[in-house]
């Protein structure tokens, strides 16, 4: 149920005070206005319990956890999800505690909004460039948009070589769901692999997966006996 504090079952330190109080959220404590900065941080995403990282005990627990986990499993890097739903200053400490390369997902196609997260971690996923790639190759918009977007992002202070460059992921419809031309798909993937940035390929690209919106874009390999 959306009102449950699921983490209390596994982590007793997380009692009621460790979660946001749902003030200014809707009746389910969910985000109703995605342009409201307060709701983005303090309300729940998909009904999940929302920890309050400004609480010292919560903050310390999470910083200790990421440090111990990276050390235990000898990770080379970490990907941080749903970055815009937590206070920015927490991510600076979190990335430092991890002690390895960190790349974060700020789900926005707005270059200026993405720029506001620069410096909180080592790298960010380049949603703005992903959107342009999907437009140029998927909707056959003008190729000049690629260069225009590059220049625009550089003007915002982005170092393109360290941004995560991708065409698809689990939150976006797969390319082939709206553009069946595989030659355009191959060219878009070639741009991801050969252009500036850290290339990220979503599983199933090599199989030609074509699922549209979630959950159809998260197809299981088992169906293909892969």
Short mmCIF file of C-alpha atoms in Angstrom, two decimals:
data_model
loop_
_atom_site.label_atom_id
_atom_site.label_comp_id
_atom_site.label_asym_id
_atom_site.label_seq_id
_atom_site.Cartn_x
_atom_site.Cartn_y
_atom_site.Cartn_z
CA UNK A 1 0.00 0.00 0.00
CA UNK A 2 1.16 3.51 -0.76
CA UNK A 3 0.95 4.57 2.89
CA UNK A 4 3.34 1.90 4.16
CA UNK A 5 6.91 2.60 5.23
CA UNK A 6 8.33 -0.53 3.60
CA UNK A 7 11.89 0.10 4.71
CA UNK A 8 10.95 -0.21 8.39
CA UNK A 9 10.74 -3.96 7.83
CA UNK A 10 14.36 -4.17 6.71
CA UNK A 11 16.05 -1.18 8.31
CA UNK A 12 14.68 -0.44 11.82
CA UNK A 13 16.51 2.96 12.04
CA UNK A 14 14.08 4.27 9.41
CA UNK A 15 11.09 5.17 11.54
CA UNK A 16 8.33 7.62 10.65
CA UNK A 17 10.48 10.71 11.22
CA UNK A 18 12.95 9.51 8.61
CA UNK A 19 10.43 10.08 5.82
CA UNK A 20 9.06 13.25 4.29
CA UNK A 21 5.74 14.27 5.85
CA UNK A 22 3.81 14.60 2.56
CA UNK A 23 2.96 18.25 3.17
CA UNK A 24 1.85 19.88 -0.10
CA UNK A 25 1.57 16.45 -1.76
CA UNK A 26 -1.69 14.91 -2.98
CA UNK A 27 -3.76 12.45 -0.95
CA UNK A 28 -1.50 9.55 -1.92
CA UNK A 29 1.61 11.59 -1.08
CA UNK A 30 2.51 11.45 -4.78
CA UNK A 31 3.79 14.14 -7.12
CA UNK A 32 0.88 15.92 -8.78
CA UNK A 33 2.82 18.86 -10.23
CA UNK A 34 6.08 17.84 -11.90
CA UNK A 35 7.10 21.49 -12.26
CA UNK A 36 6.92 22.05 -8.50
CA UNK A 37 10.45 21.82 -7.09
CA UNK A 38 9.14 21.12 -3.59
CA UNK A 39 7.03 18.18 -4.73
CA UNK A 40 9.87 16.70 -6.77
CA UNK A 41 11.95 16.31 -3.61
CA UNK A 42 9.35 15.78 -0.89
CA UNK A 43 6.58 13.71 -2.48
CA UNK A 44 6.70 10.07 -3.51
CA UNK A 45 7.68 8.64 -6.89
CA UNK A 46 5.51 5.69 -7.94
CA UNK A 47 4.17 5.40 -4.39
CA UNK A 48 7.57 4.48 -2.95
CA UNK A 49 8.50 5.64 0.57
CA UNK A 50 10.48 8.87 0.37
CA UNK A 51 13.39 9.17 2.78
CA UNK A 52 14.29 12.60 4.13
CA UNK A 53 18.02 12.93 3.49
CA UNK A 54 18.17 16.11 5.57
CA UNK A 55 17.67 13.97 8.69
CA UNK A 56 21.18 13.31 10.12
CA UNK A 57 20.53 9.64 10.92
CA UNK A 58 19.18 8.93 7.44
CA UNK A 59 22.00 10.84 5.78
CA UNK A 60 24.69 9.00 7.76
CA UNK A 61 23.10 5.62 7.11
CA UNK A 62 23.01 6.15 3.34
CA UNK A 63 26.53 7.56 3.15
CA UNK A 64 27.89 4.65 5.18
CA UNK A 65 25.88 2.21 3.06
CA UNK A 66 27.24 3.37 -0.30
CA UNK A 67 30.79 3.48 1.02
CA UNK A 68 30.55 -0.05 2.43
CA UNK A 69 28.78 -1.44 -0.65
CA UNK A 70 31.31 -0.04 -3.13
CA UNK A 71 34.14 -1.42 -1.01
CA UNK A 72 32.54 -4.83 -0.47
CA UNK A 73 31.82 -5.46 -4.15
CA UNK A 74 34.78 -3.52 -5.57
CA UNK A 75 32.64 -1.43 -7.91
CA UNK A 76 34.42 0.69 -10.52
CA UNK A 77 31.55 3.16 -10.80
CA UNK A 78 27.95 3.75 -9.78
CA UNK A 79 24.83 4.98 -11.59
CA UNK A 80 22.52 7.08 -9.45
CA UNK A 81 18.82 6.99 -10.30
CA UNK A 82 16.12 9.67 -9.81
CA UNK A 83 18.63 12.36 -8.87
CA UNK A 84 16.15 15.25 -9.08
CA UNK A 85 14.01 13.73 -6.32
CA UNK A 86 16.63 14.33 -3.60
CA UNK A 87 18.24 17.54 -2.34
CA UNK A 88 21.23 18.45 -4.50
CA UNK A 89 23.75 18.84 -1.68
CA UNK A 90 23.16 15.26 -0.55
CA UNK A 91 24.45 13.91 -3.85
CA UNK A 92 27.77 15.71 -3.45
CA UNK A 93 28.38 13.92 -0.16
CA UNK A 94 27.02 10.65 -1.53
CA UNK A 95 29.37 10.69 -4.51
CA UNK A 96 32.31 11.52 -2.28
CA UNK A 97 31.39 8.69 0.10
CA UNK A 98 31.22 6.24 -2.82
CA UNK A 99 34.77 7.14 -3.82
CA UNK A 100 34.35 5.94 -7.41
CA UNK A 101 33.10 7.47 -10.65
CA UNK A 102 29.43 8.42 -10.39
CA UNK A 103 26.92 9.19 -13.14
CA UNK A 104 23.43 10.41 -12.35
CA UNK A 105 20.02 10.33 -14.01
CA UNK A 106 18.29 13.71 -13.98
CA UNK A 107 15.25 13.00 -16.13
CA UNK A 108 14.91 16.27 -18.02
CA UNK A 109 15.38 17.45 -21.59
CA UNK A 110 15.93 21.01 -20.31
CA UNK A 111 19.61 21.91 -20.59
CA UNK A 112 19.40 24.68 -18.01
CA UNK A 113 17.72 22.45 -15.43
CA UNK A 114 20.27 19.70 -16.05
CA UNK A 115 23.06 22.27 -15.69
CA UNK A 116 21.88 23.02 -12.14
CA UNK A 117 23.07 19.53 -11.12
CA UNK A 118 26.58 19.88 -12.50
CA UNK A 119 29.18 19.32 -9.82
CA UNK A 120 26.93 17.19 -7.60
CA UNK A 121 28.58 14.09 -9.08
CA UNK A 122 31.14 13.21 -11.74
CA UNK A 123 28.77 12.92 -14.70
CA UNK A 124 25.15 13.13 -15.79
CA UNK A 125 23.06 11.36 -18.41
CA UNK A 126 22.60 13.61 -21.43
CA UNK A 127 18.84 13.56 -21.81
CA UNK A 128 18.91 16.74 -23.94
CA UNK A 129 21.14 15.09 -26.55
CA UNK A 130 19.09 11.88 -26.35
CA UNK A 131 15.98 13.84 -27.21
CA UNK A 132 17.69 15.41 -30.21
CA UNK A 133 19.01 12.04 -31.41
CA UNK A 134 15.50 10.62 -31.30
CA UNK A 135 14.21 13.63 -33.22
CA UNK A 136 16.92 13.65 -35.88
CA UNK A 137 17.04 9.92 -36.58
CA UNK A 138 13.61 8.83 -35.38
CA UNK A 139 11.56 11.69 -36.80
CA UNK A 140 14.06 12.72 -39.51
CA UNK A 141 14.46 16.27 -38.30
CA UNK A 142 17.39 18.33 -39.57
CA UNK A 143 20.89 17.04 -38.86
CA UNK A 144 21.95 20.58 -37.93
CA UNK A 145 20.10 20.10 -34.64
CA UNK A 146 22.92 17.83 -33.46
CA UNK A 147 25.52 20.56 -33.86
CA UNK A 148 23.21 23.21 -32.44
CA UNK A 149 22.60 21.12 -29.34
CA UNK A 150 26.32 20.42 -28.92
CA UNK A 151 27.07 24.13 -29.00
CA UNK A 152 24.21 24.93 -26.66
CA UNK A 153 25.32 22.39 -24.08
CA UNK A 154 28.90 23.62 -24.24
CA UNK A 155 27.59 27.15 -23.60
CA UNK A 156 25.98 25.82 -20.40
CA UNK A 157 29.38 24.57 -19.27
CA UNK A 158 28.94 20.88 -20.00
CA UNK A 159 32.02 18.79 -20.75
CA UNK A 160 30.48 16.57 -23.43
CA UNK A 161 33.16 13.89 -23.22
CA UNK A 162 32.07 12.85 -19.71
CA UNK A 163 28.29 12.95 -20.19
CA UNK A 164 26.41 9.68 -20.62
CA UNK A 165 25.25 9.51 -24.25
CA UNK A 166 22.32 7.21 -25.00
CA UNK A 167 19.42 6.65 -27.38
CA UNK A 168 17.12 4.47 -25.29
CA UNK A 169 16.54 3.45 -21.71
CA UNK A 170 13.91 1.90 -19.46
CA UNK A 171 11.96 5.18 -19.15
CA UNK A 172 11.67 5.97 -22.86
CA UNK A 173 9.88 4.17 -25.71
CA UNK A 174 12.33 2.14 -27.74
CA UNK A 175 13.40 3.72 -31.02
CA UNK A 176 11.90 0.94 -33.14
CA UNK A 177 8.51 1.40 -31.48
CA UNK A 178 7.96 4.62 -33.41
CA UNK A 179 10.52 4.37 -36.24
CA UNK A 180 10.71 0.90 -37.85
CA UNK A 181 13.54 1.79 -40.24
CA UNK A 182 16.49 -0.23 -38.95
CA UNK A 183 19.00 1.73 -41.03
CA UNK A 184 18.05 4.89 -39.13
CA UNK A 185 18.32 2.93 -35.87
CA UNK A 186 21.81 1.71 -36.74
CA UNK A 187 22.91 5.23 -37.64
CA UNK A 188 21.56 6.59 -34.35
CA UNK A 189 23.42 3.91 -32.41
CA UNK A 190 26.58 4.64 -34.40
CA UNK A 191 26.34 8.28 -33.28
CA UNK A 192 26.09 7.14 -29.66
CA UNK A 193 29.17 4.93 -30.05
CA UNK A 194 31.34 7.35 -32.01
CA UNK A 195 30.44 10.81 -30.74
CA UNK A 196 31.68 12.64 -27.65
CA UNK A 197 30.52 11.17 -24.38
CA UNK A 198 30.28 7.88 -22.53
CA UNK A 199 28.28 5.55 -24.82
CA UNK A 200 25.43 3.72 -23.11
CA UNK A 201 23.52 0.97 -24.92
CA UNK A 202 20.23 -0.30 -23.52
CA UNK A 203 19.92 -4.08 -23.39
CA UNK A 204 17.86 -5.51 -26.24
CA UNK A 205 19.15 -3.04 -28.82
CA UNK A 206 21.14 -5.86 -30.36
CA UNK A 207 17.94 -7.94 -30.52
CA UNK A 208 15.88 -5.20 -32.15
CA UNK A 209 13.51 -4.85 -29.22
CA UNK A 210 10.66 -2.48 -30.06
CA UNK A 211 8.58 -2.04 -26.90
CA UNK A 212 6.90 1.34 -26.50
CA UNK A 213 6.08 2.76 -23.06
CA UNK A 214 6.88 1.17 -19.72
CA UNK A 215 6.53 -1.77 -19.13
CA UNK A 216 6.63 -2.76 -22.82
CA UNK A 217 10.10 -1.23 -23.19
CA UNK A 218 11.48 -3.56 -20.51
CA UNK A 219 11.10 -6.83 -22.41
CA UNK A 220 12.52 -10.00 -20.83
CA UNK A 221 15.29 -11.86 -22.58
CA UNK A 222 13.77 -15.16 -21.44
CA UNK A 223 11.06 -14.88 -24.08
CA UNK A 224 13.76 -15.10 -26.74
CA UNK A 225 15.54 -17.97 -24.95
CA UNK A 226 18.59 -15.71 -24.98
#
